């Protein structure tokens, strides 16, 4: 039986708890505890320039940790929370600076997973939660991925089964004059615009040495250790299939996204020379998947 109370106690004393969400598994720590946040960066080997998203149980708690809360934030929350969208707003002082890479904004999200929502309600605060894996590696979508990669480096893993979305949340910046998508994800630009009007997509690549406003903006991310190449369908005959495998395109973006990371992780255990990933079309329904693949792969030589 999963003991949520034990998880809350671990978090309150500055420990680390891996938790499930609908997107990927997160590595959780109290976002108001500087020593706990230091543990996240140490365990993941994550650069200090890469900020952390804070998970909360509801909008009321989110507002506690925001210095300002625009009307657009409430509209997005009402439409999509709990769900795979993170809102970036001006941060309250209680959020540790390391969480936000020293910036005065913070990403807040209400995840759509019953186990983690129960955890967050009992914790009653912000739970910093990047993906529960080593920095730049493929994100975990089942509890076993977390155990295999991080093992005894964390205090507890809450097993909530497979993630239903399978790629990270959309990050929507509401801290400026014009709403901007910093990272595409489970909620599309079109869905957002149906609620708050025009939204721009910012340049979503930053150097590792530059503090980012959102996670997932560095050029190398979500990547297997095996050499992984992307290719267009028309270039299939160029592939050298000696000790190699292909991740083929499917017709259903949601199913593809849900299974992508698990597939890459499995192939990465098979001592392959190369992994080839067939790129999806440049269409709105594939935007988030294409973003992940562009960071996880290299061009075909």
PDB file of C-alpha atoms in Angstrom:
ATOM      1  CA  UNK A   1       0.000   0.000   0.000  1.00  0.00           C
ATOM      2  CA  UNK A   2       1.299   3.443  -0.937  1.00  0.00           C
ATOM      3  CA  UNK A   3       1.827   5.610   2.144  1.00  0.00           C
ATOM      4  CA  UNK A   4       1.277   9.233   1.149  1.00  0.00           C
ATOM      5  CA  UNK A   5       1.871  10.364   4.735  1.00  0.00           C
ATOM      6  CA  UNK A   6       5.387   8.893   4.671  1.00  0.00           C
ATOM      7  CA  UNK A   7       6.100  10.717   1.423  1.00  0.00           C
ATOM      8  CA  UNK A   8       4.933  14.012   2.927  1.00  0.00           C
ATOM      9  CA  UNK A   9       7.162  13.493   5.976  1.00  0.00           C
ATOM     10  CA  UNK A  10      10.178  12.817   3.747  1.00  0.00           C
ATOM     11  CA  UNK A  11       9.514  15.986   1.755  1.00  0.00           C
ATOM     12  CA  UNK A  12       9.042  18.122   4.864  1.00  0.00           C
ATOM     13  CA  UNK A  13      12.394  17.031   6.254  1.00  0.00           C
ATOM     14  CA  UNK A  14      14.135  17.903   2.989  1.00  0.00           C
ATOM     15  CA  UNK A  15      14.172  14.527   1.256  1.00  0.00           C
ATOM     16  CA  UNK A  16      13.489  13.501  -2.337  1.00  0.00           C
ATOM     17  CA  UNK A  17      10.369  11.659  -3.530  1.00  0.00           C
ATOM     18  CA  UNK A  18       9.772  10.564  -7.127  1.00  0.00           C
ATOM     19  CA  UNK A  19       6.131  10.918  -8.104  1.00  0.00           C
ATOM     20  CA  UNK A  20       3.950  10.106 -11.131  1.00  0.00           C
ATOM     21  CA  UNK A  21       2.176  12.631 -13.302  1.00  0.00           C
ATOM     22  CA  UNK A  22       0.277  12.320 -16.556  1.00  0.00           C
ATOM     23  CA  UNK A  23       3.367  13.655 -18.403  1.00  0.00           C
ATOM     24  CA  UNK A  24       6.471  11.984 -16.921  1.00  0.00           C
ATOM     25  CA  UNK A  25       7.686  10.980 -13.447  1.00  0.00           C
ATOM     26  CA  UNK A  26       8.998  13.890 -11.406  1.00  0.00           C
ATOM     27  CA  UNK A  27      11.778  14.112  -8.812  1.00  0.00           C
ATOM     28  CA  UNK A  28      10.152  16.044  -6.012  1.00  0.00           C
ATOM     29  CA  UNK A  29      11.525  18.300  -3.284  1.00  0.00           C
ATOM     30  CA  UNK A  30      10.187  21.181  -1.204  1.00  0.00           C
ATOM     31  CA  UNK A  31      10.574  24.273  -3.395  1.00  0.00           C
ATOM     32  CA  UNK A  32      10.964  26.472  -0.299  1.00  0.00           C
ATOM     33  CA  UNK A  33      13.881  24.432   1.119  1.00  0.00           C
ATOM     34  CA  UNK A  34      17.261  25.358  -0.373  1.00  0.00           C
ATOM     35  CA  UNK A  35      19.099  22.232   0.811  1.00  0.00           C
ATOM     36  CA  UNK A  36      16.374  19.993  -0.637  1.00  0.00           C
ATOM     37  CA  UNK A  37      16.592  21.789  -3.977  1.00  0.00           C
ATOM     38  CA  UNK A  38      20.381  21.387  -3.971  1.00  0.00           C
ATOM     39  CA  UNK A  39      19.833  17.623  -3.698  1.00  0.00           C
ATOM     40  CA  UNK A  40      17.734  17.620  -6.883  1.00  0.00           C
ATOM     41  CA  UNK A  41      20.471  19.347  -8.875  1.00  0.00           C
ATOM     42  CA  UNK A  42      23.141  17.057  -7.413  1.00  0.00           C
ATOM     43  CA  UNK A  43      21.271  13.792  -7.982  1.00  0.00           C
ATOM     44  CA  UNK A  44      20.300  14.731 -11.549  1.00  0.00           C
ATOM     45  CA  UNK A  45      23.629  16.364 -12.442  1.00  0.00           C
ATOM     46  CA  UNK A  46      21.483  19.228 -13.653  1.00  0.00           C
ATOM     47  CA  UNK A  47      23.039  22.592 -14.534  1.00  0.00           C
ATOM     48  CA  UNK A  48      21.982  25.457 -12.278  1.00  0.00           C
ATOM     49  CA  UNK A  49      20.843  27.386 -15.360  1.00  0.00           C
ATOM     50  CA  UNK A  50      17.973  24.939 -15.937  1.00  0.00           C
ATOM     51  CA  UNK A  51      14.974  25.903 -13.738  1.00  0.00           C
ATOM     52  CA  UNK A  52      12.483  23.574 -12.064  1.00  0.00           C
ATOM     53  CA  UNK A  53       8.703  23.489 -12.387  1.00  0.00           C
ATOM     54  CA  UNK A  54       6.724  23.638  -9.142  1.00  0.00           C
ATOM     55  CA  UNK A  55       3.739  21.327  -8.740  1.00  0.00           C
ATOM     56  CA  UNK A  56       0.794  22.357  -6.568  1.00  0.00           C
ATOM     57  CA  UNK A  57      -2.596  20.902  -5.697  1.00  0.00           C
ATOM     58  CA  UNK A  58      -4.771  23.745  -7.029  1.00  0.00           C
ATOM     59  CA  UNK A  59      -4.888  27.375  -8.128  1.00  0.00           C
ATOM     60  CA  UNK A  60      -5.326  28.635  -4.587  1.00  0.00           C
ATOM     61  CA  UNK A  61      -1.963  27.197  -3.561  1.00  0.00           C
ATOM     62  CA  UNK A  62      -0.381  28.367  -6.820  1.00  0.00           C
ATOM     63  CA  UNK A  63      -1.394  31.940  -5.986  1.00  0.00           C
ATOM     64  CA  UNK A  64       0.519  31.785  -2.677  1.00  0.00           C
ATOM     65  CA  UNK A  65       3.769  31.364  -4.579  1.00  0.00           C
ATOM     66  CA  UNK A  66       3.146  33.963  -7.263  1.00  0.00           C
ATOM     67  CA  UNK A  67       3.880  37.627  -6.692  1.00  0.00           C
ATOM     68  CA  UNK A  68       1.223  38.511  -9.252  1.00  0.00           C
ATOM     69  CA  UNK A  69      -1.538  36.413 -10.781  1.00  0.00           C
ATOM     70  CA  UNK A  70      -2.892  37.703 -14.097  1.00  0.00           C
ATOM     71  CA  UNK A  71      -6.446  37.016 -15.226  1.00  0.00           C
ATOM     72  CA  UNK A  72      -5.048  34.913 -18.069  1.00  0.00           C
ATOM     73  CA  UNK A  73      -3.546  32.540 -15.480  1.00  0.00           C
ATOM     74  CA  UNK A  74      -6.958  31.925 -13.946  1.00  0.00           C
ATOM     75  CA  UNK A  75      -8.471  31.353 -17.373  1.00  0.00           C
ATOM     76  CA  UNK A  76      -5.782  28.815 -18.288  1.00  0.00           C
ATOM     77  CA  UNK A  77      -6.116  27.100 -14.927  1.00  0.00           C
ATOM     78  CA  UNK A  78      -9.868  26.865 -15.251  1.00  0.00           C
ATOM     79  CA  UNK A  79      -9.607  25.402 -18.744  1.00  0.00           C
ATOM     80  CA  UNK A  80      -6.676  23.008 -18.357  1.00  0.00           C
ATOM     81  CA  UNK A  81      -5.847  22.283 -14.688  1.00  0.00           C
ATOM     82  CA  UNK A  82      -5.286  19.664 -13.557  1.00  0.00           C
ATOM     83  CA  UNK A  83      -3.417  18.961 -16.763  1.00  0.00           C
ATOM     84  CA  UNK A  84      -0.206  19.159 -18.805  1.00  0.00           C
ATOM     85  CA  UNK A  85       0.361  22.915 -18.830  1.00  0.00           C
ATOM     86  CA  UNK A  86       2.734  25.004 -16.721  1.00  0.00           C
ATOM     87  CA  UNK A  87       2.126  28.715 -16.135  1.00  0.00           C
ATOM     88  CA  UNK A  88       5.122  31.049 -15.699  1.00  0.00           C
ATOM     89  CA  UNK A  89       4.402  34.080 -13.497  1.00  0.00           C
ATOM     90  CA  UNK A  90       6.320  36.418 -11.200  1.00  0.00           C
ATOM     91  CA  UNK A  91       7.531  34.402  -8.213  1.00  0.00           C
ATOM     92  CA  UNK A  92       6.935  34.945  -4.525  1.00  0.00           C
ATOM     93  CA  UNK A  93       9.946  35.250  -2.225  1.00  0.00           C
ATOM     94  CA  UNK A  94       9.264  31.876  -0.602  1.00  0.00           C
ATOM     95  CA  UNK A  95      10.379  30.005  -3.730  1.00  0.00           C
ATOM     96  CA  UNK A  96      14.108  29.271  -3.509  1.00  0.00           C
ATOM     97  CA  UNK A  97      16.113  31.195  -6.130  1.00  0.00           C
ATOM     98  CA  UNK A  98      17.811  27.998  -7.328  1.00  0.00           C
ATOM     99  CA  UNK A  99      14.397  26.677  -8.400  1.00  0.00           C
ATOM    100  CA  UNK A 100      14.068  29.474 -10.947  1.00  0.00           C
ATOM    101  CA  UNK A 101      17.726  29.685 -12.092  1.00  0.00           C
ATOM    102  CA  UNK A 102      17.905  33.027 -10.284  1.00  0.00           C
ATOM    103  CA  UNK A 103      15.117  34.569 -12.317  1.00  0.00           C
ATOM    104  CA  UNK A 104      12.163  36.347 -10.724  1.00  0.00           C
ATOM    105  CA  UNK A 105       9.599  34.081 -12.399  1.00  0.00           C
ATOM    106  CA  UNK A 106       8.393  30.585 -11.526  1.00  0.00           C
ATOM    107  CA  UNK A 107       6.615  27.824 -13.426  1.00  0.00           C
ATOM    108  CA  UNK A 108       3.567  26.413 -11.620  1.00  0.00           C
ATOM    109  CA  UNK A 109       1.462  23.386 -12.565  1.00  0.00           C
ATOM    110  CA  UNK A 110      -1.399  21.272 -11.217  1.00  0.00           C
ATOM    111  CA  UNK A 111      -0.671  17.742 -12.509  1.00  0.00           C
ATOM    112  CA  UNK A 112      -3.462  15.388 -13.519  1.00  0.00           C
ATOM    113  CA  UNK A 113      -2.681  12.247 -11.530  1.00  0.00           C
ATOM    114  CA  UNK A 114      -4.811  11.155  -8.559  1.00  0.00           C
ATOM    115  CA  UNK A 115      -1.904   9.832  -6.492  1.00  0.00           C
ATOM    116  CA  UNK A 116       0.162  12.974  -6.855  1.00  0.00           C
ATOM    117  CA  UNK A 117      -2.813  15.263  -6.326  1.00  0.00           C
ATOM    118  CA  UNK A 118      -3.385  13.501  -2.999  1.00  0.00           C
ATOM    119  CA  UNK A 119       0.297  13.962  -2.156  1.00  0.00           C
ATOM    120  CA  UNK A 120       0.182  17.655  -3.056  1.00  0.00           C
ATOM    121  CA  UNK A 121      -2.976  18.284  -1.035  1.00  0.00           C
ATOM    122  CA  UNK A 122      -1.376  16.780   2.070  1.00  0.00           C
ATOM    123  CA  UNK A 123       1.950  18.494   1.446  1.00  0.00           C
ATOM    124  CA  UNK A 124       0.098  21.818   1.029  1.00  0.00           C
ATOM    125  CA  UNK A 125       2.927  23.606  -0.726  1.00  0.00           C
ATOM    126  CA  UNK A 126       5.036  23.789  -3.884  1.00  0.00           C
ATOM    127  CA  UNK A 127       6.809  20.597  -4.921  1.00  0.00           C
ATOM    128  CA  UNK A 128       9.692  21.257  -7.318  1.00  0.00           C
ATOM    129  CA  UNK A 129       9.676  18.361  -9.749  1.00  0.00           C
ATOM    130  CA  UNK A 130      11.908  18.021 -12.799  1.00  0.00           C
ATOM    131  CA  UNK A 131      11.857  14.681 -14.587  1.00  0.00           C
ATOM    132  CA  UNK A 132      13.241  11.884 -12.394  1.00  0.00           C
ATOM    133  CA  UNK A 133      16.300  11.018 -14.479  1.00  0.00           C
ATOM    134  CA  UNK A 134      19.887  12.099 -15.012  1.00  0.00           C
ATOM    135  CA  UNK A 135      20.219  15.431 -16.757  1.00  0.00           C
ATOM    136  CA  UNK A 136      19.803  15.351 -20.572  1.00  0.00           C
ATOM    137  CA  UNK A 137      18.730  11.676 -20.544  1.00  0.00           C
ATOM    138  CA  UNK A 138      15.350  10.283 -21.635  1.00  0.00           C
ATOM    139  CA  UNK A 139      12.533  11.133 -19.220  1.00  0.00           C
ATOM    140  CA  UNK A 140      10.949   8.277 -17.197  1.00  0.00           C
ATOM    141  CA  UNK A 141       7.351   7.211 -17.857  1.00  0.00           C
ATOM    142  CA  UNK A 142       7.112   4.265 -15.431  1.00  0.00           C
ATOM    143  CA  UNK A 143       8.401   3.876 -11.866  1.00  0.00           C
ATOM    144  CA  UNK A 144      10.922   1.208 -12.949  1.00  0.00           C
ATOM    145  CA  UNK A 145      12.674   3.763 -15.164  1.00  0.00           C
ATOM    146  CA  UNK A 146      13.265   5.892 -12.049  1.00  0.00           C
ATOM    147  CA  UNK A 147      14.478   2.937  -9.980  1.00  0.00           C
ATOM    148  CA  UNK A 148      16.845   1.729 -12.685  1.00  0.00           C
ATOM    149  CA  UNK A 149      18.419   5.135 -13.151  1.00  0.00           C
ATOM    150  CA  UNK A 150      18.400   6.818  -9.740  1.00  0.00           C
ATOM    151  CA  UNK A 151      17.965   3.876  -7.348  1.00  0.00           C
ATOM    152  CA  UNK A 152      19.075   4.623  -3.779  1.00  0.00           C
ATOM    153  CA  UNK A 153      19.923   8.249  -4.570  1.00  0.00           C
ATOM    154  CA  UNK A 154      16.326   9.179  -3.668  1.00  0.00           C
ATOM    155  CA  UNK A 155      14.273   8.399  -0.574  1.00  0.00           C
ATOM    156  CA  UNK A 156      11.031   7.076  -2.054  1.00  0.00           C
ATOM    157  CA  UNK A 157       9.410   6.298  -5.407  1.00  0.00           C
ATOM    158  CA  UNK A 158       5.626   6.506  -5.630  1.00  0.00           C
ATOM    159  CA  UNK A 159       4.449   4.063  -8.306  1.00  0.00           C
ATOM    160  CA  UNK A 160       1.414   5.430 -10.123  1.00  0.00           C
ATOM    161  CA  UNK A 161       1.637   3.254 -13.216  1.00  0.00           C
ATOM    162  CA  UNK A 162       2.504   4.392 -16.763  1.00  0.00           C
ATOM    163  CA  UNK A 163       2.187   8.069 -17.667  1.00  0.00           C
ATOM    164  CA  UNK A 164      -0.826   8.722 -19.897  1.00  0.00           C
ATOM    165  CA  UNK A 165       0.616  11.666 -21.899  1.00  0.00           C
ATOM    166  CA  UNK A 166       4.263  10.638 -21.970  1.00  0.00           C
ATOM    167  CA  UNK A 167       5.985  13.943 -22.775  1.00  0.00           C
ATOM    168  CA  UNK A 168       6.483  17.015 -20.645  1.00  0.00           C
ATOM    169  CA  UNK A 169       3.973  19.800 -20.104  1.00  0.00           C
ATOM    170  CA  UNK A 170       3.482  22.863 -22.252  1.00  0.00           C
ATOM    171  CA  UNK A 171       5.146  25.870 -20.603  1.00  0.00           C
ATOM    172  CA  UNK A 172       3.222  29.129 -21.068  1.00  0.00           C
ATOM    173  CA  UNK A 173       4.859  32.395 -20.017  1.00  0.00           C
ATOM    174  CA  UNK A 174       2.306  34.850 -18.634  1.00  0.00           C
ATOM    175  CA  UNK A 175       4.823  37.115 -16.908  1.00  0.00           C
ATOM    176  CA  UNK A 176       5.151  39.584 -19.795  1.00  0.00           C
ATOM    177  CA  UNK A 177       2.845  41.690 -21.917  1.00  0.00           C
ATOM    178  CA  UNK A 178       2.238  38.982 -24.537  1.00  0.00           C
ATOM    179  CA  UNK A 179       1.677  35.300 -23.606  1.00  0.00           C
ATOM    180  CA  UNK A 180       4.401  33.065 -25.048  1.00  0.00           C
ATOM    181  CA  UNK A 181       4.932  29.316 -25.287  1.00  0.00           C
ATOM    182  CA  UNK A 182       8.417  28.507 -23.989  1.00  0.00           C
ATOM    183  CA  UNK A 183       8.067  24.744 -24.453  1.00  0.00           C
ATOM    184  CA  UNK A 184       5.410  22.895 -26.469  1.00  0.00           C
ATOM    185  CA  UNK A 185       3.686  20.001 -24.755  1.00  0.00           C
ATOM    186  CA  UNK A 186       0.405  18.264 -24.049  1.00  0.00           C
ATOM    187  CA  UNK A 187      -1.718  21.405 -24.516  1.00  0.00           C
ATOM    188  CA  UNK A 188      -1.432  22.897 -27.993  1.00  0.00           C
ATOM    189  CA  UNK A 189      -1.045  26.520 -29.063  1.00  0.00           C
ATOM    190  CA  UNK A 190      -4.466  26.310 -30.698  1.00  0.00           C
ATOM    191  CA  UNK A 191      -6.090  25.121 -27.467  1.00  0.00           C
ATOM    192  CA  UNK A 192      -4.462  27.944 -25.504  1.00  0.00           C
ATOM    193  CA  UNK A 193      -5.495  30.586 -28.034  1.00  0.00           C
ATOM    194  CA  UNK A 194      -9.097  29.395 -27.838  1.00  0.00           C
ATOM    195  CA  UNK A 195      -9.049  30.464 -24.180  1.00  0.00           C
ATOM    196  CA  UNK A 196      -6.871  33.614 -23.995  1.00  0.00           C
ATOM    197  CA  UNK A 197      -6.364  34.756 -27.584  1.00  0.00           C
ATOM    198  CA  UNK A 198      -3.112  35.174 -29.546  1.00  0.00           C
ATOM    199  CA  UNK A 199       0.001  33.501 -28.176  1.00  0.00           C
ATOM    200  CA  UNK A 200       3.490  33.623 -29.636  1.00  0.00           C
ATOM    201  CA  UNK A 201       6.095  30.856 -29.680  1.00  0.00           C
ATOM    202  CA  UNK A 202       9.449  32.122 -28.429  1.00  0.00           C
ATOM    203  CA  UNK A 203      12.900  30.967 -29.510  1.00  0.00           C
ATOM    204  CA  UNK A 204      13.030  27.772 -27.488  1.00  0.00           C
ATOM    205  CA  UNK A 205      16.782  27.082 -27.451  1.00  0.00           C
ATOM    206  CA  UNK A 206      19.148  28.606 -24.875  1.00  0.00           C
ATOM    207  CA  UNK A 207      22.826  27.939 -24.193  1.00  0.00           C
ATOM    208  CA  UNK A 208      23.606  25.766 -21.150  1.00  0.00           C
ATOM    209  CA  UNK A 209      25.575  28.678 -19.689  1.00  0.00           C
ATOM    210  CA  UNK A 210      22.560  31.010 -19.868  1.00  0.00           C
ATOM    211  CA  UNK A 211      19.794  30.828 -17.227  1.00  0.00           C
ATOM    212  CA  UNK A 212      16.622  29.650 -18.941  1.00  0.00           C
ATOM    213  CA  UNK A 213      13.104  30.780 -18.154  1.00  0.00           C
ATOM    214  CA  UNK A 214      11.740  27.260 -18.667  1.00  0.00           C
ATOM    215  CA  UNK A 215      13.088  23.729 -18.526  1.00  0.00           C
ATOM    216  CA  UNK A 216      13.513  21.947 -21.848  1.00  0.00           C
ATOM    217  CA  UNK A 217      15.132  24.884 -23.645  1.00  0.00           C
ATOM    218  CA  UNK A 218      18.669  23.515 -23.913  1.00  0.00           C
ATOM    219  CA  UNK A 219      19.696  22.080 -27.282  1.00  0.00           C
ATOM    220  CA  UNK A 220      20.571  18.599 -25.917  1.00  0.00           C
ATOM    221  CA  UNK A 221      17.815  17.005 -23.872  1.00  0.00           C
ATOM    222  CA  UNK A 222      15.700  13.832 -23.632  1.00  0.00           C
ATOM    223  CA  UNK A 223      18.561  11.958 -25.352  1.00  0.00           C
ATOM    224  CA  UNK A 224      19.594   8.266 -25.301  1.00  0.00           C
ATOM    225  CA  UNK A 225      23.275   7.414 -24.807  1.00  0.00           C
ATOM    226  CA  UNK A 226      23.234   5.408 -28.063  1.00  0.00           C
ATOM    227  CA  UNK A 227      23.911   7.551 -31.131  1.00  0.00           C
ATOM    228  CA  UNK A 228      20.436   8.587 -32.241  1.00  0.00           C
ATOM    229  CA  UNK A 229      19.711  10.077 -35.651  1.00  0.00           C
ATOM    230  CA  UNK A 230      16.577  11.637 -37.079  1.00  0.00           C
ATOM    231  CA  UNK A 231      15.565  11.093 -40.662  1.00  0.00           C
ATOM    232  CA  UNK A 232      12.785  12.064 -43.050  1.00  0.00           C
ATOM    233  CA  UNK A 233      10.798   9.253 -44.649  1.00  0.00           C
ATOM    234  CA  UNK A 234      12.261   9.998 -48.076  1.00  0.00           C
ATOM    235  CA  UNK A 235      15.776   9.264 -46.722  1.00  0.00           C
ATOM    236  CA  UNK A 236      14.988   5.823 -45.390  1.00  0.00           C
ATOM    237  CA  UNK A 237      17.126   4.048 -48.014  1.00  0.00           C
ATOM    238  CA  UNK A 238      20.208   5.907 -46.708  1.00  0.00           C
ATOM    239  CA  UNK A 239      20.082   4.165 -43.317  1.00  0.00           C
ATOM    240  CA  UNK A 240      22.813   1.729 -42.337  1.00  0.00           C
ATOM    241  CA  UNK A 241      20.856  -0.912 -40.415  1.00  0.00           C
ATOM    242  CA  UNK A 242      23.912  -2.821 -39.162  1.00  0.00           C
ATOM    243  CA  UNK A 243      23.344  -3.178 -35.401  1.00  0.00           C
ATOM    244  CA  UNK A 244      20.704  -0.472 -35.556  1.00  0.00           C
ATOM    245  CA  UNK A 245      16.982  -0.007 -34.922  1.00  0.00           C
ATOM    246  CA  UNK A 246      14.261   2.283 -36.227  1.00  0.00           C
ATOM    247  CA  UNK A 247      11.572   4.153 -34.326  1.00  0.00           C
ATOM    248  CA  UNK A 248       8.929   4.371 -37.013  1.00  0.00           C
ATOM    249  CA  UNK A 249       6.264   7.002 -37.395  1.00  0.00           C
ATOM    250  CA  UNK A 250       2.663   6.232 -36.474  1.00  0.00           C
ATOM    251  CA  UNK A 251      -0.526   7.951 -37.544  1.00  0.00           C
ATOM    252  CA  UNK A 252      -1.598   8.862 -34.010  1.00  0.00           C
ATOM    253  CA  UNK A 253       0.436  11.658 -32.324  1.00  0.00           C
ATOM    254  CA  UNK A 254      -0.970  10.949 -28.851  1.00  0.00           C
ATOM    255  CA  UNK A 255      -0.084   7.244 -28.908  1.00  0.00           C
ATOM    256  CA  UNK A 256       3.333   8.035 -30.351  1.00  0.00           C
ATOM    257  CA  UNK A 257       4.050  10.579 -27.595  1.00  0.00           C
ATOM    258  CA  UNK A 258       2.857   8.248 -24.843  1.00  0.00           C
ATOM    259  CA  UNK A 259       5.224   5.472 -25.950  1.00  0.00           C
ATOM    260  CA  UNK A 260       8.198   7.465 -27.251  1.00  0.00           C
ATOM    261  CA  UNK A 261      10.391   7.671 -24.143  1.00  0.00           C
ATOM    262  CA  UNK A 262       9.786   4.066 -23.124  1.00  0.00           C
ATOM    263  CA  UNK A 263      10.724   2.961 -26.640  1.00  0.00           C
ATOM    264  CA  UNK A 264      13.936   5.015 -26.634  1.00  0.00           C
ATOM    265  CA  UNK A 265      14.902   3.695 -23.205  1.00  0.00           C
ATOM    266  CA  UNK A 266      14.334   0.098 -24.274  1.00  0.00           C
ATOM    267  CA  UNK A 267      16.440   0.498 -27.421  1.00  0.00           C
ATOM    268  CA  UNK A 268      19.160   2.176 -25.372  1.00  0.00           C
ATOM    269  CA  UNK A 269      19.651  -1.055 -23.387  1.00  0.00           C
ATOM    270  CA  UNK A 270      20.324  -3.187 -26.476  1.00  0.00           C
ATOM    271  CA  UNK A 271      23.955  -2.277 -27.243  1.00  0.00           C
ATOM    272  CA  UNK A 272      23.037  -0.909 -30.647  1.00  0.00           C
ATOM    273  CA  UNK A 273      25.388   1.032 -32.892  1.00  0.00           C
ATOM    274  CA  UNK A 274      22.639   3.519 -33.737  1.00  0.00           C
ATOM    275  CA  UNK A 275      18.990   4.372 -33.326  1.00  0.00           C
ATOM    276  CA  UNK A 276      17.148   5.988 -36.231  1.00  0.00           C
ATOM    277  CA  UNK A 277      14.006   8.000 -35.547  1.00  0.00           C
ATOM    278  CA  UNK A 278      11.606   8.808 -38.369  1.00  0.00           C
ATOM    279  CA  UNK A 279      10.573  12.445 -38.021  1.00  0.00           C
ATOM    280  CA  UNK A 280       6.869  13.312 -37.949  1.00  0.00           C
ATOM    281  CA  UNK A 281       5.467  15.981 -40.270  1.00  0.00           C
ATOM    282  CA  UNK A 282       5.763  19.656 -39.333  1.00  0.00           C
ATOM    283  CA  UNK A 283       2.110  19.942 -38.342  1.00  0.00           C
ATOM    284  CA  UNK A 284       0.493  21.453 -35.204  1.00  0.00           C
ATOM    285  CA  UNK A 285      -0.472  18.086 -33.705  1.00  0.00           C
ATOM    286  CA  UNK A 286       3.174  16.958 -33.865  1.00  0.00           C
ATOM    287  CA  UNK A 287       4.801  20.161 -32.525  1.00  0.00           C
ATOM    288  CA  UNK A 288       5.659  18.856 -29.045  1.00  0.00           C
ATOM    289  CA  UNK A 289       6.988  15.517 -30.309  1.00  0.00           C
ATOM    290  CA  UNK A 290       9.132  17.223 -32.942  1.00  0.00           C
ATOM    291  CA  UNK A 291      10.562  19.534 -30.273  1.00  0.00           C
ATOM    292  CA  UNK A 292      11.643  16.550 -28.161  1.00  0.00           C
ATOM    293  CA  UNK A 293      13.114  14.677 -31.125  1.00  0.00           C
ATOM    294  CA  UNK A 294      15.108  17.670 -32.327  1.00  0.00           C
ATOM    295  CA  UNK A 295      16.781  17.805 -28.893  1.00  0.00           C
ATOM    296  CA  UNK A 296      17.194  14.031 -28.496  1.00  0.00           C
ATOM    297  CA  UNK A 297      18.681  13.282 -31.941  1.00  0.00           C
ATOM    298  CA  UNK A 298      21.237  14.493 -34.450  1.00  0.00           C
ATOM    299  CA  UNK A 299      20.878  14.925 -38.219  1.00  0.00           C
ATOM    300  CA  UNK A 300      21.458  11.916 -40.426  1.00  0.00           C
ATOM    301  CA  UNK A 301      25.121  11.957 -41.576  1.00  0.00           C
TER     302      UNK A 301
END
